[in-house]
Amino acid sequence: MSGADGGAAAEQLGAVVREIDARRPGVAGADRRGEEPTELARRVGAVAEFVRRRLTGDYAVDEFGFDPLFNDVVVMPLLRPLFSGWFRVEVSGIDNLPATGPALVVANHAGVLPLDGLMAAVAVHDHHPAQRSLRLLAADIVFDSPFLGLAARKAGHTMACTADAHRLLSRGELTAVFPEGYKGLGKRFTDRYKLQRFGRGGFVSSALRAKAPIVPCSIVGSEEIYPMIGELKVLARILGLPYFPITPLFPLTGPLGLIPLPSKWHIEFGTPIPTTDYDDTAPEDPMITFELTDQVRETIQQTLYRLLTTRRNAFLG
């Protein structure tokens, strides 16, 4: 099928859906064409538009492989049931993120699998007035997997390295980093909500170079999705993984143990820390980067403690 034929087919599908929606049951004899389309009609229409633009080549991909259309039509709809139905995520402080221009979101990291980054991306996309895309800086292991790496690229994410962080911020992108890395993801349940070391402050240097504000982000709820009570280090080395977790349900119950527990989440974006007042030598000054790193870490830690004191139950909120 040619691009023109495929585009025509997609257009016809969209027209059929709109016609069915216009005639859906309601008040007897009423013409529904002037009303808002149903959610189903909007979704099918979006898919039809996605197919049309794929077949005609009417879409753009940036230098990192980010495909905004793919992210909006494929990735976000897949993540929203987890966000709103399973984890029931509450979002606060979203207005602390700029409507335009760069900012570096720095968040705590936990939960064995990096679902916290994906939930933060949904929070920004769906709750920010400008519906911005949050570009995650992820571990190399994500991009070593052919399918997962390609999907991550198309969703706008890239490797967690100083060079890519600087490139994203220099382009005016909203970028997120999780400085705890594997130390945060793979910590024991007994150490929940205790931040691990933030590394050498490379993320601070990137923000200073781009004159981008740093936004502390605190995520409560991710620690309970896979309570890690131990690990199999030998198996992790054999499989080339940073850790192989033991949870109350995994690997005892097999694939069922991979289903995350439905904890209640809260994501709070804190007050931005400006970087515009620092001179051009600041990114190379270890004292400045250390002080800013410590400030961001302490802000996130204190916010986590505050959010924890206000929740009644890990699963009820």
PDB file of C-alpha atoms in Angstrom:
ATOM      1  CA  MET A   1       0.000   0.000   0.000  1.00  0.00           C
ATOM      2  CA  SER A   2       1.410   3.405  -0.949  1.00  0.00           C
ATOM      3  CA  GLY A   3       1.632   6.307   1.458  1.00  0.00           C
ATOM      4  CA  ALA A   4      -1.219   8.082  -0.316  1.00  0.00           C
ATOM      5  CA  ASP A   5      -3.447   4.984  -0.194  1.00  0.00           C
ATOM      6  CA  GLY A   6      -2.625   4.409   3.481  1.00  0.00           C
ATOM      7  CA  GLY A   7      -3.381   8.034   4.290  1.00  0.00           C
ATOM      8  CA  ALA A   8      -6.723   7.794   2.502  1.00  0.00           C
ATOM      9  CA  ALA A   9      -7.591   4.607   4.406  1.00  0.00           C
ATOM     10  CA  ALA A  10      -6.790   6.266   7.710  1.00  0.00           C
ATOM     11  CA  GLU A  11      -8.898   9.275   6.767  1.00  0.00           C
ATOM     12  CA  GLN A  12     -11.806   6.962   5.945  1.00  0.00           C
ATOM     13  CA  LEU A  13     -11.436   5.176   9.287  1.00  0.00           C
ATOM     14  CA  GLY A  14     -11.555   8.488  11.115  1.00  0.00           C
ATOM     15  CA  ALA A  15     -14.627   9.565   9.159  1.00  0.00           C
ATOM     16  CA  VAL A  16     -16.424   6.291   9.936  1.00  0.00           C
ATOM     17  CA  VAL A  17     -15.689   6.651  13.631  1.00  0.00           C
ATOM     18  CA  ARG A  18     -16.969  10.236  13.648  1.00  0.00           C
ATOM     19  CA  GLU A  19     -20.151   9.170  11.852  1.00  0.00           C
ATOM     20  CA  ILE A  20     -20.784   6.331  14.327  1.00  0.00           C
ATOM     21  CA  ASP A  21     -20.152   8.694  17.221  1.00  0.00           C
ATOM     22  CA  ALA A  22     -22.558  11.249  15.771  1.00  0.00           C
ATOM     23  CA  ARG A  23     -25.303   8.613  15.673  1.00  0.00           C
ATOM     24  CA  ARG A  24     -24.687   7.052  19.093  1.00  0.00           C
ATOM     25  CA  PRO A  25     -27.825   6.550  21.228  1.00  0.00           C
ATOM     26  CA  GLY A  26     -29.023   9.447  23.282  1.00  0.00           C
ATOM     27  CA  VAL A  27     -32.149  11.530  23.406  1.00  0.00           C
ATOM     28  CA  ALA A  28     -34.604  10.066  20.892  1.00  0.00           C
ATOM     29  CA  GLY A  29     -34.325  11.719  17.516  1.00  0.00           C
ATOM     30  CA  ALA A  30     -31.479  14.008  18.544  1.00  0.00           C
ATOM     31  CA  ASP A  31     -28.673  14.832  16.139  1.00  0.00           C
ATOM     32  CA  ARG A  32     -25.405  14.319  18.063  1.00  0.00           C
ATOM     33  CA  ARG A  33     -23.104  15.864  15.453  1.00  0.00           C
ATOM     34  CA  GLY A  34     -22.734  19.125  17.340  1.00  0.00           C
ATOM     35  CA  GLU A  35     -21.641  17.453  20.581  1.00  0.00           C
ATOM     36  CA  GLU A  36     -18.159  16.630  21.818  1.00  0.00           C
ATOM     37  CA  PRO A  37     -16.862  13.248  20.582  1.00  0.00           C
ATOM     38  CA  THR A  38     -16.649  10.364  23.040  1.00  0.00           C
ATOM     39  CA  GLU A  39     -13.333   9.309  24.545  1.00  0.00           C
ATOM     40  CA  LEU A  40     -13.363   6.185  22.375  1.00  0.00           C
ATOM     41  CA  ALA A  41     -13.898   8.281  19.254  1.00  0.00           C
ATOM     42  CA  ARG A  42     -11.022  10.567  20.220  1.00  0.00           C
ATOM     43  CA  ARG A  43      -8.710   7.620  20.782  1.00  0.00           C
ATOM     44  CA  VAL A  44      -9.594   5.904  17.528  1.00  0.00           C
ATOM     45  CA  GLY A  45      -9.293   9.204  15.709  1.00  0.00           C
ATOM     46  CA  ALA A  46      -5.848   9.748  17.201  1.00  0.00           C
ATOM     47  CA  VAL A  47      -4.766   6.269  16.103  1.00  0.00           C
ATOM     48  CA  ALA A  48      -6.102   6.898  12.612  1.00  0.00           C
ATOM     49  CA  GLU A  49      -4.160  10.158  12.450  1.00  0.00           C
ATOM     50  CA  PHE A  50      -1.053   8.357  13.745  1.00  0.00           C
ATOM     51  CA  VAL A  51      -1.347   5.703  11.015  1.00  0.00           C
ATOM     52  CA  ARG A  52      -1.932   8.329   8.321  1.00  0.00           C
ATOM     53  CA  ARG A  53       1.124  10.334   9.310  1.00  0.00           C
ATOM     54  CA  ARG A  54       3.266   7.186   9.585  1.00  0.00           C
ATOM     55  CA  LEU A  55       2.321   6.070   6.116  1.00  0.00           C
ATOM     56  CA  THR A  56       2.772   9.502   4.554  1.00  0.00           C
ATOM     57  CA  GLY A  57       5.971  10.316   6.460  1.00  0.00           C
ATOM     58  CA  ASP A  58       4.384  13.418   7.977  1.00  0.00           C
ATOM     59  CA  TYR A  59       6.193  13.309  11.324  1.00  0.00           C
ATOM     60  CA  ALA A  60       9.504  14.496  12.794  1.00  0.00           C
ATOM     61  CA  VAL A  61      12.215  12.811  14.884  1.00  0.00           C
ATOM     62  CA  ASP A  62      14.946  14.810  16.620  1.00  0.00           C
ATOM     63  CA  GLU A  63      18.659  14.006  16.869  1.00  0.00           C
ATOM     64  CA  PHE A  64      18.060  11.777  19.923  1.00  0.00           C
ATOM     65  CA  GLY A  65      15.391   9.727  18.162  1.00  0.00           C
ATOM     66  CA  PHE A  66      12.486  11.405  19.966  1.00  0.00           C
ATOM     67  CA  ASP A  67       9.211  10.898  18.120  1.00  0.00           C
ATOM     68  CA  PRO A  68       6.569  13.138  19.779  1.00  0.00           C
ATOM     69  CA  LEU A  69       3.721  11.566  17.812  1.00  0.00           C
ATOM     70  CA  PHE A  70       4.729   8.063  18.927  1.00  0.00           C
ATOM     71  CA  ASN A  71       5.011   9.286  22.513  1.00  0.00           C
ATOM     72  CA  ASP A  72       1.570  10.913  22.484  1.00  0.00           C
ATOM     73  CA  VAL A  73      -0.349   8.159  20.705  1.00  0.00           C
ATOM     74  CA  VAL A  74       1.434   4.977  21.834  1.00  0.00           C
ATOM     75  CA  VAL A  75       3.521   5.493  24.986  1.00  0.00           C
ATOM     76  CA  MET A  76       1.300   7.778  27.051  1.00  0.00           C
ATOM     77  CA  PRO A  77      -1.920   5.752  26.548  1.00  0.00           C
ATOM     78  CA  LEU A  78      -0.036   2.641  27.696  1.00  0.00           C
ATOM     79  CA  LEU A  79       1.213   4.336  30.871  1.00  0.00           C
ATOM     80  CA  ARG A  80      -1.944   6.210  31.890  1.00  0.00           C
ATOM     81  CA  PRO A  81      -3.783   3.169  33.328  1.00  0.00           C
ATOM     82  CA  LEU A  82      -0.836   2.610  35.683  1.00  0.00           C
ATOM     83  CA  PHE A  83      -0.686   6.304  36.538  1.00  0.00           C
ATOM     84  CA  SER A  84      -4.359   6.971  37.235  1.00  0.00           C
ATOM     85  CA  GLY A  85      -5.890   3.559  37.876  1.00  0.00           C
ATOM     86  CA  TRP A  86      -3.201   1.488  39.567  1.00  0.00           C
ATOM     87  CA  PHE A  87      -0.950   3.944  41.424  1.00  0.00           C
ATOM     88  CA  ARG A  88      -3.573   6.741  41.605  1.00  0.00           C
ATOM     89  CA  VAL A  89      -0.812   9.346  41.395  1.00  0.00           C
ATOM     90  CA  GLU A  90      -1.342  12.752  42.975  1.00  0.00           C
ATOM     91  CA  VAL A  91       0.745  15.603  41.558  1.00  0.00           C
ATOM     92  CA  SER A  92       1.652  18.860  43.271  1.00  0.00           C
ATOM     93  CA  GLY A  93       3.967  21.749  42.441  1.00  0.00           C
ATOM     94  CA  ILE A  94       3.613  21.198  38.693  1.00  0.00           C
ATOM     95  CA  ASP A  95       3.636  24.973  38.140  1.00  0.00           C
ATOM     96  CA  ASN A  96       7.227  25.029  39.381  1.00  0.00           C
ATOM     97  CA  LEU A  97       8.221  23.644  35.987  1.00  0.00           C
ATOM     98  CA  PRO A  98       8.743  26.356  33.349  1.00  0.00           C
ATOM     99  CA  ALA A  99       6.308  26.643  30.460  1.00  0.00           C
ATOM    100  CA  THR A 100       9.221  26.985  28.030  1.00  0.00           C
ATOM    101  CA  GLY A 101      12.970  26.645  28.121  1.00  0.00           C
ATOM    102  CA  PRO A 102      15.264  24.234  29.927  1.00  0.00           C
ATOM    103  CA  ALA A 103      15.028  22.881  33.443  1.00  0.00           C
ATOM    104  CA  LEU A 104      16.662  19.927  35.155  1.00  0.00           C
ATOM    105  CA  VAL A 105      14.317  17.827  37.279  1.00  0.00           C
ATOM    106  CA  VAL A 106      16.229  15.863  39.925  1.00  0.00           C
ATOM    107  CA  ALA A 107      14.296  13.050  41.615  1.00  0.00           C
ATOM    108  CA  ASN A 108      14.726  10.204  44.054  1.00  0.00           C
ATOM    109  CA  HIS A 109      14.852   6.716  42.552  1.00  0.00           C
ATOM    110  CA  ALA A 110      13.427   3.485  43.954  1.00  0.00           C
ATOM    111  CA  GLY A 111      11.261   0.441  43.357  1.00  0.00           C
ATOM    112  CA  VAL A 112      13.512  -2.210  41.695  1.00  0.00           C
ATOM    113  CA  LEU A 113      12.169  -1.239  38.231  1.00  0.00           C
ATOM    114  CA  PRO A 114      12.333   2.424  37.100  1.00  0.00           C
ATOM    115  CA  LEU A 115       8.598   3.050  36.952  1.00  0.00           C
ATOM    116  CA  ASP A 116       9.052   6.276  38.912  1.00  0.00           C
ATOM    117  CA  GLY A 117      10.638   8.002  35.926  1.00  0.00           C
ATOM    118  CA  LEU A 118       7.815   6.920  33.640  1.00  0.00           C
ATOM    119  CA  MET A 119       5.166   8.116  36.096  1.00  0.00           C
ATOM    120  CA  ALA A 120       6.947  11.472  36.388  1.00  0.00           C
ATOM    121  CA  ALA A 121       6.870  11.745  32.588  1.00  0.00           C
ATOM    122  CA  VAL A 122       3.106  11.147  32.555  1.00  0.00           C
ATOM    123  CA  ALA A 123       2.633  13.694  35.358  1.00  0.00           C
ATOM    124  CA  VAL A 124       4.416  16.394  33.362  1.00  0.00           C
ATOM    125  CA  HIS A 125       2.789  15.538  30.036  1.00  0.00           C
ATOM    126  CA  ASP A 126      -0.768  15.378  31.371  1.00  0.00           C
ATOM    127  CA  HIS A 127      -0.758  17.865  34.265  1.00  0.00           C
ATOM    128  CA  HIS A 128       1.550  20.679  33.166  1.00  0.00           C
ATOM    129  CA  PRO A 129      -0.348  23.515  31.436  1.00  0.00           C
ATOM    130  CA  ALA A 130       2.041  23.327  28.477  1.00  0.00           C
ATOM    131  CA  GLN A 131       1.890  19.500  28.352  1.00  0.00           C
ATOM    132  CA  ARG A 132       5.661  19.324  28.066  1.00  0.00           C
ATOM    133  CA  SER A 133       7.650  16.154  27.433  1.00  0.00           C
ATOM    134  CA  LEU A 134       9.977  15.121  30.244  1.00  0.00           C
ATOM    135  CA  ARG A 135      13.182  13.728  28.742  1.00  0.00           C
ATOM    136  CA  LEU A 136      14.598  11.088  31.093  1.00  0.00           C
ATOM    137  CA  LEU A 137      18.304  10.342  31.448  1.00  0.00           C
ATOM    138  CA  ALA A 138      18.336   6.544  31.783  1.00  0.00           C
ATOM    139  CA  ALA A 139      20.928   3.856  32.501  1.00  0.00           C
ATOM    140  CA  ASP A 140      22.909   2.229  29.687  1.00  0.00           C
ATOM    141  CA  ILE A 141      21.191  -1.116  30.286  1.00  0.00           C
ATOM    142  CA  VAL A 142      17.945   0.363  28.909  1.00  0.00           C
ATOM    143  CA  PHE A 143      19.549   1.156  25.562  1.00  0.00           C
ATOM    144  CA  ASP A 144      21.453  -2.144  25.362  1.00  0.00           C
ATOM    145  CA  SER A 145      18.109  -3.883  24.801  1.00  0.00           C
ATOM    146  CA  PRO A 146      17.119  -3.562  21.117  1.00  0.00           C
ATOM    147  CA  PHE A 147      13.345  -3.248  21.623  1.00  0.00           C
ATOM    148  CA  LEU A 148      13.378  -1.375  24.937  1.00  0.00           C
ATOM    149  CA  GLY A 149      16.169   0.928  23.806  1.00  0.00           C
ATOM    150  CA  LEU A 150      14.346   1.859  20.584  1.00  0.00           C
ATOM    151  CA  ALA A 151      11.094   2.520  22.464  1.00  0.00           C
ATOM    152  CA  ALA A 152      12.930   4.645  25.035  1.00  0.00           C
ATOM    153  CA  ARG A 153      14.551   6.707  22.283  1.00  0.00           C
ATOM    154  CA  LYS A 154      11.226   7.234  20.548  1.00  0.00           C
ATOM    155  CA  ALA A 155       9.704   8.325  23.869  1.00  0.00           C
ATOM    156  CA  GLY A 156      12.379  11.034  24.161  1.00  0.00           C
ATOM    157  CA  HIS A 157      14.834   9.514  26.599  1.00  0.00           C
ATOM    158  CA  THR A 158      18.587   9.098  26.330  1.00  0.00           C
ATOM    159  CA  MET A 159      21.617   7.832  28.221  1.00  0.00           C
ATOM    160  CA  ALA A 160      22.494   9.280  31.601  1.00  0.00           C
ATOM    161  CA  CYS A 161      25.740  10.998  30.677  1.00  0.00           C
ATOM    162  CA  THR A 162      26.908  14.578  31.079  1.00  0.00           C
ATOM    163  CA  ALA A 163      27.202  15.134  27.331  1.00  0.00           C
ATOM    164  CA  ASP A 164      23.598  14.162  26.567  1.00  0.00           C
ATOM    165  CA  ALA A 165      22.303  16.084  29.587  1.00  0.00           C
ATOM    166  CA  HIS A 166      24.057  19.216  28.350  1.00  0.00           C
ATOM    167  CA  ARG A 167      22.782  18.748  24.792  1.00  0.00           C
ATOM    168  CA  LEU A 168      19.181  18.367  25.957  1.00  0.00           C
ATOM    169  CA  LEU A 169      19.317  21.374  28.272  1.00  0.00           C
ATOM    170  CA  SER A 170      21.042  23.486  25.610  1.00  0.00           C
ATOM    171  CA  ARG A 171      18.110  22.715  23.286  1.00  0.00           C
ATOM    172  CA  GLY A 172      15.707  24.051  25.909  1.00  0.00           C
ATOM    173  CA  GLU A 173      14.352  20.641  26.922  1.00  0.00           C
ATOM    174  CA  LEU A 174      12.796  19.657  30.236  1.00  0.00           C
ATOM    175  CA  THR A 175      15.217  16.968  31.419  1.00  0.00           C
ATOM    176  CA  ALA A 176      15.109  14.559  34.369  1.00  0.00           C
ATOM    177  CA  VAL A 177      17.915  12.778  36.176  1.00  0.00           C
ATOM    178  CA  PHE A 178      17.935  10.240  39.010  1.00  0.00           C
ATOM    179  CA  PRO A 179      21.334  10.635  40.692  1.00  0.00           C
ATOM    180  CA  GLU A 180      20.935   7.630  43.005  1.00  0.00           C
ATOM    181  CA  GLY A 181      20.982   5.313  39.994  1.00  0.00           C
ATOM    182  CA  TYR A 182      21.095   1.599  40.772  1.00  0.00           C
ATOM    183  CA  LYS A 183      21.883   2.362  44.410  1.00  0.00           C
ATOM    184  CA  GLY A 184      18.406   3.814  44.766  1.00  0.00           C
ATOM    185  CA  LEU A 185      16.533   1.293  42.624  1.00  0.00           C
ATOM    186  CA  GLY A 186      18.126  -1.741  44.264  1.00  0.00           C
ATOM    187  CA  LYS A 187      18.151  -0.763  47.930  1.00  0.00           C
ATOM    188  CA  ARG A 188      16.490  -2.933  50.567  1.00  0.00           C
ATOM    189  CA  PHE A 189      12.970  -2.212  51.756  1.00  0.00           C
ATOM    190  CA  THR A 190      14.364  -1.495  55.221  1.00  0.00           C
ATOM    191  CA  ASP A 191      16.159   1.528  53.715  1.00  0.00           C
ATOM    192  CA  ARG A 192      13.087   2.927  51.961  1.00  0.00           C
ATOM    193  CA  TYR A 193      12.952   6.686  51.497  1.00  0.00           C
ATOM    194  CA  LYS A 194      16.527   7.089  52.691  1.00  0.00           C
ATOM    195  CA  LEU A 195      18.345   8.742  49.816  1.00  0.00           C
ATOM    196  CA  GLN A 196      21.555   7.138  48.636  1.00  0.00           C
ATOM    197  CA  ARG A 197      24.660   9.033  47.551  1.00  0.00           C
ATOM    198  CA  PHE A 198      24.142  11.425  44.626  1.00  0.00           C
ATOM    199  CA  GLY A 199      27.463  10.783  42.929  1.00  0.00           C
ATOM    200  CA  ARG A 200      29.870  13.520  41.854  1.00  0.00           C
ATOM    201  CA  GLY A 201      27.347  16.166  40.893  1.00  0.00           C
ATOM    202  CA  GLY A 202      27.630  15.853  37.135  1.00  0.00           C
ATOM    203  CA  PHE A 203      23.970  16.838  36.771  1.00  0.00           C
ATOM    204  CA  VAL A 204      24.680  20.118  38.586  1.00  0.00           C
ATOM    205  CA  SER A 205      27.501  20.926  36.163  1.00  0.00           C
ATOM    206  CA  SER A 206      25.155  20.349  33.221  1.00  0.00           C
ATOM    207  CA  ALA A 207      22.544  22.691  34.689  1.00  0.00           C
ATOM    208  CA  LEU A 208      25.153  25.358  35.426  1.00  0.00           C
ATOM    209  CA  ARG A 209      26.493  25.238  31.863  1.00  0.00           C
ATOM    210  CA  ALA A 210      23.013  25.601  30.382  1.00  0.00           C
ATOM    211  CA  LYS A 211      21.911  28.193  32.998  1.00  0.00           C
ATOM    212  CA  ALA A 212      18.942  25.907  33.613  1.00  0.00           C
ATOM    213  CA  PRO A 213      17.035  25.911  36.918  1.00  0.00           C
ATOM    214  CA  ILE A 214      17.211  22.746  39.018  1.00  0.00           C
ATOM    215  CA  VAL A 215      13.819  21.451  40.187  1.00  0.00           C
ATOM    216  CA  PRO A 216      13.904  18.956  43.101  1.00  0.00           C
ATOM    217  CA  CYS A 217      11.290  16.231  42.671  1.00  0.00           C
ATOM    218  CA  SER A 218      10.129  13.961  45.498  1.00  0.00           C
ATOM    219  CA  ILE A 219       8.281  10.724  44.731  1.00  0.00           C
ATOM    220  CA  VAL A 220       6.432   8.817  47.438  1.00  0.00           C
ATOM    221  CA  GLY A 221       4.897   5.419  46.685  1.00  0.00           C
ATOM    222  CA  SER A 222       7.528   3.874  44.427  1.00  0.00           C
ATOM    223  CA  GLU A 223       9.323   2.155  47.312  1.00  0.00           C
ATOM    224  CA  GLU A 224       6.364  -0.151  47.965  1.00  0.00           C
ATOM    225  CA  ILE A 225       5.727  -1.528  44.469  1.00  0.00           C
ATOM    226  CA  TYR A 226       8.389  -4.261  44.789  1.00  0.00           C
ATOM    227  CA  PRO A 227       9.540  -4.483  48.448  1.00  0.00           C
ATOM    228  CA  MET A 228      13.086  -5.802  48.060  1.00  0.00           C
ATOM    229  CA  ILE A 229      14.025  -8.058  50.969  1.00  0.00           C
ATOM    230  CA  GLY A 230      17.147  -9.595  49.452  1.00  0.00           C
ATOM    231  CA  GLU A 231      19.043 -10.300  46.243  1.00  0.00           C
ATOM    232  CA  LEU A 232      20.750 -13.137  44.393  1.00  0.00           C
ATOM    233  CA  LYS A 233      24.172 -11.702  43.594  1.00  0.00           C
ATOM    234  CA  VAL A 234      25.507 -14.743  41.753  1.00  0.00           C
ATOM    235  CA  LEU A 235      22.507 -14.865  39.449  1.00  0.00           C
ATOM    236  CA  ALA A 236      22.771 -11.118  38.876  1.00  0.00           C
ATOM    237  CA  ARG A 237      26.401 -11.518  37.747  1.00  0.00           C
ATOM    238  CA  ILE A 238      25.488 -14.399  35.431  1.00  0.00           C
ATOM    239  CA  LEU A 239      22.694 -12.385  33.825  1.00  0.00           C
ATOM    240  CA  GLY A 240      24.720  -9.183  33.679  1.00  0.00           C
ATOM    241  CA  LEU A 241      22.261  -7.302  35.893  1.00  0.00           C
ATOM    242  CA  PRO A 242      23.081  -4.755  38.598  1.00  0.00           C
ATOM    243  CA  TYR A 243      21.022  -6.873  41.030  1.00  0.00           C
ATOM    244  CA  PHE A 244      18.505  -9.727  41.002  1.00  0.00           C
ATOM    245  CA  PRO A 245      15.828  -8.847  43.548  1.00  0.00           C
ATOM    246  CA  ILE A 246      13.991 -11.043  46.011  1.00  0.00           C
ATOM    247  CA  THR A 247      10.605  -9.657  47.004  1.00  0.00           C
ATOM    248  CA  PRO A 248       7.735 -11.273  48.944  1.00  0.00           C
ATOM    249  CA  LEU A 249       6.228 -12.348  45.588  1.00  0.00           C
ATOM    250  CA  PHE A 250       9.244 -12.690  43.275  1.00  0.00           C
ATOM    251  CA  PRO A 251      10.636 -15.112  42.192  1.00  0.00           C
ATOM    252  CA  LEU A 252       8.407 -17.304  44.397  1.00  0.00           C
ATOM    253  CA  THR A 253       5.227 -16.712  42.352  1.00  0.00           C
ATOM    254  CA  GLY A 254       6.963 -16.497  38.980  1.00  0.00           C
ATOM    255  CA  PRO A 255       5.592 -13.974  36.456  1.00  0.00           C
ATOM    256  CA  LEU A 256       2.842 -12.908  38.875  1.00  0.00           C
ATOM    257  CA  GLY A 257       5.577 -11.470  41.070  1.00  0.00           C
ATOM    258  CA  LEU A 258       6.345  -8.945  38.323  1.00  0.00           C
ATOM    259  CA  ILE A 259       3.017  -7.191  38.860  1.00  0.00           C
ATOM    260  CA  PRO A 260       3.755  -4.077  40.944  1.00  0.00           C
ATOM    261  CA  LEU A 261       1.818  -3.656  44.159  1.00  0.00           C
ATOM    262  CA  PRO A 262      -0.833  -0.893  43.922  1.00  0.00           C
ATOM    263  CA  SER A 263       0.734   1.616  46.271  1.00  0.00           C
ATOM    264  CA  LYS A 264      -0.621   5.173  46.416  1.00  0.00           C
ATOM    265  CA  TRP A 265       1.790   7.687  44.857  1.00  0.00           C
ATOM    266  CA  HIS A 266       2.456  11.377  45.305  1.00  0.00           C
ATOM    267  CA  ILE A 267       4.865  13.318  43.070  1.00  0.00           C
ATOM    268  CA  GLU A 268       5.828  16.789  44.209  1.00  0.00           C
ATOM    269  CA  PHE A 269       7.888  19.218  42.125  1.00  0.00           C
ATOM    270  CA  GLY A 270       9.691  21.624  44.432  1.00  0.00           C
ATOM    271  CA  THR A 271      10.756  25.239  44.154  1.00  0.00           C
ATOM    272  CA  PRO A 272      13.318  25.725  41.349  1.00  0.00           C
ATOM    273  CA  ILE A 273      16.911  26.486  42.305  1.00  0.00           C
ATOM    274  CA  PRO A 274      18.179  29.163  39.871  1.00  0.00           C
ATOM    275  CA  THR A 275      21.625  28.888  38.272  1.00  0.00           C
ATOM    276  CA  THR A 276      21.751  32.092  36.240  1.00  0.00           C
ATOM    277  CA  ASP A 277      23.724  34.008  38.887  1.00  0.00           C
ATOM    278  CA  TYR A 278      26.765  31.724  38.644  1.00  0.00           C
ATOM    279  CA  ASP A 279      29.647  32.673  36.321  1.00  0.00           C
ATOM    280  CA  ASP A 280      31.097  30.544  33.537  1.00  0.00           C
ATOM    281  CA  THR A 281      33.696  28.944  35.814  1.00  0.00           C
ATOM    282  CA  ALA A 282      31.064  27.504  38.183  1.00  0.00           C
ATOM    283  CA  PRO A 283      30.554  24.181  36.315  1.00  0.00           C
ATOM    284  CA  GLU A 284      34.205  23.331  36.921  1.00  0.00           C
ATOM    285  CA  ASP A 285      34.262  24.442  40.568  1.00  0.00           C
ATOM    286  CA  PRO A 286      33.931  21.327  42.783  1.00  0.00           C
ATOM    287  CA  MET A 287      32.859  23.360  45.814  1.00  0.00           C
ATOM    288  CA  ILE A 288      29.943  24.951  43.973  1.00  0.00           C
ATOM    289  CA  THR A 289      28.786  21.662  42.450  1.00  0.00           C
ATOM    290  CA  PHE A 290      29.092  19.911  45.821  1.00  0.00           C
ATOM    291  CA  GLU A 291      27.084  22.600  47.629  1.00  0.00           C
ATOM    292  CA  LEU A 292      24.314  22.584  45.022  1.00  0.00           C
ATOM    293  CA  THR A 293      24.234  18.781  44.948  1.00  0.00           C
ATOM    294  CA  ASP A 294      23.915  18.682  48.721  1.00  0.00           C
ATOM    295  CA  GLN A 295      21.196  21.358  48.649  1.00  0.00           C
ATOM    296  CA  VAL A 296      19.138  19.412  46.108  1.00  0.00           C
ATOM    297  CA  ARG A 297      19.580  16.123  47.970  1.00  0.00           C
ATOM    298  CA  GLU A 298      18.607  17.633  51.320  1.00  0.00           C
ATOM    299  CA  THR A 299      15.545  19.321  49.783  1.00  0.00           C
ATOM    300  CA  ILE A 300      14.305  16.039  48.315  1.00  0.00           C
ATOM    301  CA  GLN A 301      14.975  14.140  51.540  1.00  0.00           C
ATOM    302  CA  GLN A 302      13.117  16.625  53.737  1.00  0.00           C
ATOM    303  CA  THR A 303      10.202  16.726  51.297  1.00  0.00           C
ATOM    304  CA  LEU A 304       9.982  12.929  51.360  1.00  0.00           C
ATOM    305  CA  TYR A 305       9.819  12.982  55.160  1.00  0.00           C
ATOM    306  CA  ARG A 306       7.085  15.629  55.055  1.00  0.00           C
ATOM    307  CA  LEU A 307       4.996  13.723  52.507  1.00  0.00           C
ATOM    308  CA  LEU A 308       5.386  10.507  54.484  1.00  0.00           C
ATOM    309  CA  THR A 309       4.095  12.115  57.670  1.00  0.00           C
ATOM    310  CA  THR A 310       0.876  13.140  55.925  1.00  0.00           C
ATOM    311  CA  ARG A 311      -0.013   9.785  54.359  1.00  0.00           C
ATOM    312  CA  ARG A 312      -2.062   7.344  56.391  1.00  0.00           C
ATOM    313  CA  ASN A 313      -1.241   4.166  54.543  1.00  0.00           C
ATOM    314  CA  ALA A 314       1.136   3.117  51.755  1.00  0.00           C
ATOM    315  CA  PHE A 315      -1.751   1.719  49.710  1.00  0.00           C
ATOM    316  CA  LEU A 316      -4.633   3.950  50.713  1.00  0.00           C
ATOM    317  CA  GLY A 317      -2.815   7.269  50.868  1.00  0.00           C
TER     318      GLY A 317
END
